Short mmCIF file of C-alpha atoms in Angstrom, two decimals:
data_model
loop_
_atom_site.label_atom_id
_atom_site.label_comp_id
_atom_site.label_asym_id
_atom_site.label_seq_id
_atom_site.Cartn_x
_atom_site.Cartn_y
_atom_site.Cartn_z
CA UNK A 1 2.55 -36.55 26.99
CA UNK A 2 5.18 -36.74 24.69
CA UNK A 3 9.05 -35.90 25.14
CA UNK A 4 10.86 -35.53 22.00
CA UNK A 5 14.69 -36.77 22.52
CA UNK A 6 16.88 -35.50 19.77
CA UNK A 7 20.44 -37.57 19.24
CA UNK A 8 18.45 -40.62 20.85
CA UNK A 9 20.97 -42.93 19.99
CA UNK A 10 24.03 -41.28 20.33
CA UNK A 11 26.37 -41.80 23.62
CA UNK A 12 23.90 -39.20 26.67
CA UNK A 13 20.89 -39.61 23.85
CA UNK A 14 19.79 -43.36 24.43
CA UNK A 15 20.31 -42.95 28.21
CA UNK A 16 17.81 -40.37 28.07
CA UNK A 17 15.32 -42.62 26.08
CA UNK A 18 15.74 -45.51 28.76
CA UNK A 19 15.21 -43.50 31.45
CA UNK A 20 12.41 -41.38 30.19
CA UNK A 21 10.66 -45.26 29.20
CA UNK A 22 11.55 -46.54 33.17
CA UNK A 23 9.56 -44.14 34.58
CA UNK A 24 6.87 -44.32 32.05
CA UNK A 25 6.98 -41.89 29.45
CA UNK A 26 5.78 -41.87 25.57
CA UNK A 27 9.22 -40.91 23.81
CA UNK A 28 9.72 -40.04 20.32
CA UNK A 29 12.88 -40.37 19.12
CA UNK A 30 14.13 -38.21 16.47
CA UNK A 31 16.78 -40.17 13.70
CA UNK A 32 18.24 -40.37 10.89
CA UNK A 33 17.59 -43.22 9.75
CA UNK A 34 14.63 -45.24 11.45
CA UNK A 35 15.39 -48.67 10.53
CA UNK A 36 19.23 -48.46 12.05
CA UNK A 37 17.45 -47.15 15.20
CA UNK A 38 14.81 -50.21 15.44
CA UNK A 39 17.91 -52.52 16.57
CA UNK A 40 19.11 -49.89 18.62
CA UNK A 41 16.72 -48.87 20.97
CA UNK A 42 13.38 -50.68 22.59
CA UNK A 43 10.34 -51.30 20.75
CA UNK A 44 7.51 -48.83 22.89
CA UNK A 45 9.93 -46.00 21.59
CA UNK A 46 8.07 -44.01 18.63
CA UNK A 47 10.56 -43.59 15.91
CA UNK A 48 10.71 -40.20 13.64
CA UNK A 49 13.11 -39.72 10.66
CA UNK A 50 14.84 -36.12 11.09
CA UNK A 51 17.73 -34.87 12.42
CA UNK A 52 18.12 -31.42 14.52
CA UNK A 53 20.33 -29.65 11.92
CA UNK A 54 16.77 -29.31 9.94
CA UNK A 55 14.53 -27.58 12.11
CA UNK A 56 12.83 -26.67 8.93
CA UNK A 57 11.95 -30.40 8.24
CA UNK A 58 10.30 -31.40 11.95
CA UNK A 59 6.80 -29.91 11.90
CA UNK A 60 5.51 -33.87 11.91
CA UNK A 61 7.74 -34.64 14.35
CA UNK A 62 7.15 -31.94 17.33
CA UNK A 63 3.25 -32.29 16.76
CA UNK A 64 1.49 -33.26 20.15
CA UNK A 65 5.23 -32.89 21.80
CA UNK A 66 4.84 -31.26 25.32
CA UNK A 67 8.97 -31.46 25.93
CA UNK A 68 12.20 -31.87 24.30
CA UNK A 69 15.43 -32.92 24.96
CA UNK A 70 18.59 -31.19 22.81
CA UNK A 71 22.19 -32.40 22.17
CA UNK A 72 23.91 -29.66 20.86
CA UNK A 73 26.51 -31.14 18.40
CA UNK A 74 28.58 -29.98 15.55
CA UNK A 75 26.66 -27.77 12.68
CA UNK A 76 23.77 -26.92 15.48
CA UNK A 77 24.76 -23.49 16.10
CA UNK A 78 24.11 -21.90 13.43
CA UNK A 79 20.14 -23.27 13.42
CA UNK A 80 19.43 -24.38 17.26
CA UNK A 81 17.86 -21.22 17.46
CA UNK A 82 15.60 -21.84 14.87
CA UNK A 83 14.85 -25.28 16.28
CA UNK A 84 14.06 -24.31 19.28
CA UNK A 85 11.24 -21.18 18.12
CA UNK A 86 9.77 -23.86 16.07
CA UNK A 87 9.43 -25.96 19.09
CA UNK A 88 7.94 -23.70 21.41
CA UNK A 89 5.95 -22.52 18.79
CA UNK A 90 4.54 -26.16 18.40
CA UNK A 91 3.79 -26.70 21.89
CA UNK A 92 7.08 -27.66 23.74
CA UNK A 93 6.88 -26.19 27.34
CA UNK A 94 9.90 -27.96 29.08
CA UNK A 95 13.56 -28.28 27.45
CA UNK A 96 16.63 -29.70 28.34
CA UNK A 97 19.68 -29.00 26.34
CA UNK A 98 23.05 -30.47 26.99
CA UNK A 99 25.58 -27.95 25.99
CA UNK A 100 28.54 -27.71 24.02
CA UNK A 101 31.30 -27.15 26.27
CA UNK A 102 30.23 -23.03 26.46
CA UNK A 103 26.93 -21.31 26.42
CA UNK A 104 26.63 -20.63 22.80
CA UNK A 105 23.78 -19.44 20.28
CA UNK A 106 21.61 -22.81 21.10
CA UNK A 107 21.73 -22.85 25.27
CA UNK A 108 20.65 -19.14 25.03
CA UNK A 109 18.10 -19.48 22.99
CA UNK A 110 16.56 -22.22 25.24
CA UNK A 111 17.13 -19.73 27.97
CA UNK A 112 15.37 -16.87 26.48
CA UNK A 113 13.11 -19.34 24.67
CA UNK A 114 10.21 -18.08 27.52
CA UNK A 115 9.32 -22.55 28.70
CA UNK A 116 10.81 -24.45 31.41
CA UNK A 117 14.50 -25.13 31.18
CA UNK A 118 17.56 -26.85 32.28
CA UNK A 119 20.89 -26.56 30.82
CA UNK A 120 22.87 -29.81 31.73
CA UNK A 121 26.63 -28.84 31.77
CA UNK A 122 28.44 -32.32 31.97
CA UNK A 123 32.56 -32.03 32.15
CA UNK A 124 34.14 -35.33 30.41
CA UNK A 125 32.02 -37.66 29.25
CA UNK A 126 33.68 -41.54 30.52
CA UNK A 127 32.69 -42.59 26.45
CA UNK A 128 35.58 -40.21 25.08
CA UNK A 129 37.60 -43.61 26.81
CA UNK A 130 35.70 -45.58 24.02
CA UNK A 131 38.88 -43.72 21.10
CA UNK A 132 40.80 -46.26 22.91
CA UNK A 133 39.62 -49.28 21.62
CA UNK A 134 41.52 -50.11 18.64
CA UNK A 135 44.95 -49.26 19.93
CA UNK A 136 43.78 -51.09 22.94
CA UNK A 137 42.80 -54.05 21.11
CA UNK A 138 45.56 -54.23 18.98
CA UNK A 139 48.70 -53.23 20.60
CA UNK A 140 47.71 -52.43 24.56
CA UNK A 141 48.84 -49.01 24.15
CA UNK A 142 46.62 -45.63 24.82
CA UNK A 143 48.24 -42.50 22.74
CA UNK A 144 47.74 -39.38 24.34
CA UNK A 145 49.34 -35.88 24.89
CA UNK A 146 48.28 -34.94 28.05
CA UNK A 147 48.29 -36.53 31.67
CA UNK A 148 46.53 -34.08 33.46
CA UNK A 149 43.12 -34.99 35.80
CA UNK A 150 39.34 -35.16 34.69
CA UNK A 151 36.11 -35.22 36.74
CA UNK A 152 34.69 -37.78 33.69
CA UNK A 153 31.17 -38.14 34.13
CA UNK A 154 29.10 -41.44 33.48
CA UNK A 155 26.85 -40.69 30.21
CA UNK A 156 24.19 -42.84 31.90
CA UNK A 157 24.38 -40.12 34.88
CA UNK A 158 23.70 -37.59 31.98
CA UNK A 159 20.44 -39.12 31.06
CA UNK A 160 18.93 -39.61 34.37
CA UNK A 161 19.56 -35.94 35.04
CA UNK A 162 18.17 -34.63 32.10
CA UNK A 163 14.82 -37.27 32.62
CA UNK A 164 14.47 -35.82 35.66
CA UNK A 165 14.51 -32.46 35.17
CA UNK A 166 12.29 -33.47 32.13
CA UNK A 167 9.54 -34.70 34.25
CA UNK A 168 9.72 -33.25 37.99
CA UNK A 169 9.38 -29.96 38.88
CA UNK A 170 11.79 -27.56 40.51
CA UNK A 171 14.52 -27.82 37.81
CA UNK A 172 13.61 -24.64 35.60
CA UNK A 173 16.64 -22.46 35.31
CA UNK A 174 18.85 -24.37 36.39
CA UNK A 175 21.95 -24.84 34.53
CA UNK A 176 23.38 -28.18 36.08
CA UNK A 177 27.84 -28.90 36.61
CA UNK A 178 28.13 -33.13 35.51
CA UNK A 179 30.77 -34.88 37.03
CA UNK A 180 31.31 -38.21 38.51
CA UNK A 181 32.60 -39.11 42.31
CA UNK A 182 36.61 -38.68 41.53
CA UNK A 183 38.74 -36.77 39.09
CA UNK A 184 41.02 -39.76 37.07
CA UNK A 185 44.00 -38.46 35.22
CA UNK A 186 44.94 -40.77 31.76
CA UNK A 187 47.21 -42.94 33.52
CA UNK A 188 44.42 -44.05 36.15
CA UNK A 189 41.84 -44.87 34.13
CA UNK A 190 44.17 -47.03 32.43
CA UNK A 191 45.02 -48.82 35.41
CA UNK A 192 41.44 -49.27 36.10
CA UNK A 193 41.16 -50.53 31.89
CA UNK A 194 43.81 -53.31 32.62
CA UNK A 195 42.50 -54.52 35.83
CA UNK A 196 39.30 -54.77 34.35
CA UNK A 197 40.27 -56.84 31.21
CA UNK A 198 43.29 -58.44 32.81
CA UNK A 199 46.00 -56.98 30.28
CA UNK A 200 48.46 -54.47 31.06
CA UNK A 201 48.04 -51.52 28.81
CA UNK A 202 50.80 -48.69 28.37
CA UNK A 203 50.55 -44.84 28.15
CA UNK A 204 52.58 -44.02 24.96
CA UNK A 205 53.02 -40.08 25.03
CA UNK A 206 52.25 -38.25 21.94
CA UNK A 207 52.78 -33.75 20.94
CA UNK A 208 49.24 -31.59 20.99
CA UNK A 209 49.98 -31.47 17.03
CA UNK A 210 49.72 -34.83 16.65
CA UNK A 211 46.51 -35.41 18.88
CA UNK A 212 45.31 -32.31 16.88
CA UNK A 213 46.01 -33.90 13.69
CA UNK A 214 44.42 -37.79 14.72
CA UNK A 215 41.32 -35.64 15.41
CA UNK A 216 41.36 -33.65 12.07
CA UNK A 217 41.64 -36.91 10.74
CA UNK A 218 38.37 -38.23 12.16
CA UNK A 219 36.71 -34.87 10.10
CA UNK A 220 36.80 -32.68 12.86
CA UNK A 221 37.64 -28.99 11.38
CA UNK A 222 41.45 -27.36 13.21
CA UNK A 223 38.87 -25.03 15.11
CA UNK A 224 37.28 -27.78 16.99
CA UNK A 225 40.15 -29.92 17.11
CA UNK A 226 42.88 -26.87 18.31
CA UNK A 227 39.69 -26.83 21.19
CA UNK A 228 39.09 -30.08 22.11
CA UNK A 229 43.10 -30.91 23.11
CA UNK A 230 43.18 -27.03 24.41
CA UNK A 231 40.92 -28.36 26.90
CA UNK A 232 42.97 -31.45 28.10
CA UNK A 233 46.23 -29.33 27.95
CA UNK A 234 44.67 -26.47 30.46
CA UNK A 235 41.52 -28.05 31.79
CA UNK A 236 39.90 -25.68 34.07
CA UNK A 237 38.84 -26.14 37.73
CA UNK A 238 35.54 -27.28 36.83
CA UNK A 239 36.43 -29.87 34.41
CA UNK A 240 38.59 -31.53 37.76
CA UNK A 241 36.52 -31.01 40.58
CA UNK A 242 34.18 -33.24 41.56
CA UNK A 243 30.88 -32.00 42.19
CA UNK A 244 27.41 -33.85 43.77
CA UNK A 245 24.82 -32.45 41.76
CA UNK A 246 24.19 -36.35 39.85
CA UNK A 247 23.29 -37.19 43.78
CA UNK A 248 21.50 -34.40 44.70
CA UNK A 249 19.56 -34.70 41.29
CA UNK A 250 18.60 -37.94 40.89
CA UNK A 251 18.58 -39.06 45.03
CA UNK A 252 22.05 -42.22 44.77
CA UNK A 253 25.46 -41.64 44.09
CA UNK A 254 27.68 -40.70 40.56
CA UNK A 255 28.27 -43.82 39.08
CA UNK A 256 32.24 -44.26 38.87
CA UNK A 257 34.70 -45.25 35.92
CA UNK A 258 35.36 -48.66 37.15
CA UNK A 259 31.54 -49.51 36.77
CA UNK A 260 31.82 -47.69 32.99
CA UNK A 261 34.64 -50.00 32.58
CA UNK A 262 33.19 -52.91 33.85
CA UNK A 263 30.03 -52.42 31.23
CA UNK A 264 32.43 -51.81 28.52
CA UNK A 265 35.58 -54.27 29.37
CA UNK A 266 34.55 -56.87 26.28
CA UNK A 267 34.75 -54.36 24.11
CA UNK A 268 39.02 -53.90 24.86
CA UNK A 269 39.74 -57.25 24.68
CA UNK A 270 42.26 -58.51 22.04
CA UNK A 271 40.87 -59.98 19.15
CA UNK A 272 41.00 -63.32 19.06
CA UNK A 273 44.06 -66.12 17.06
#
């Protein structure tokens, strides 16, 4: 059987692909640029051109697919239900969806699709730390408006939970809250990062509005920027409370932030010269 993974080169999608391949599955990866993706994904992955925000163009990509992984991203809310409808019509019988932070139109469409589904509700991704790279490398600082704890989850664990849910029985109709094994403040994360790169990194406070402006400068809408920064300003209990879902689903403890940092430390090193 074939599994189609949308967002296959993204922070979580590539881990879904890797775990499915590790389990011997045939994977079809949906990507806007197959030529570029060829250098980022294993050779055995079947690359197909397209985007999940244009479901009317995906009939060929969905042909012969029995399982589908969706990552909810900007722009999908309006067309996601059509993607789900077309997928089910094409023969997809099991869907996993990484939510966009709440149960919106896409998540609801999946739940009402009539096929087996599992919704993954990860809290903050450890990969969000990558936004610190430039300031850490060039200035040795991190600018954040708040220093509240977050039960960050490793994107590889999200990918593995998705793969298990797609391949194994017993996960249909479940909504899985996913966290890492500890709740860490930015200061605590910075301390672990400093240790990994062998250089002290400082936390520099910025205002709420500066954080919103920073996001908007990357192309994020005002509404989305307000939502994201507001999430950090008043984190929910789910965002800060560690749960053991990853271990219960995968059979191993959730990966730590220290493990994530060790794998990415080189990217934070100061430029040579």
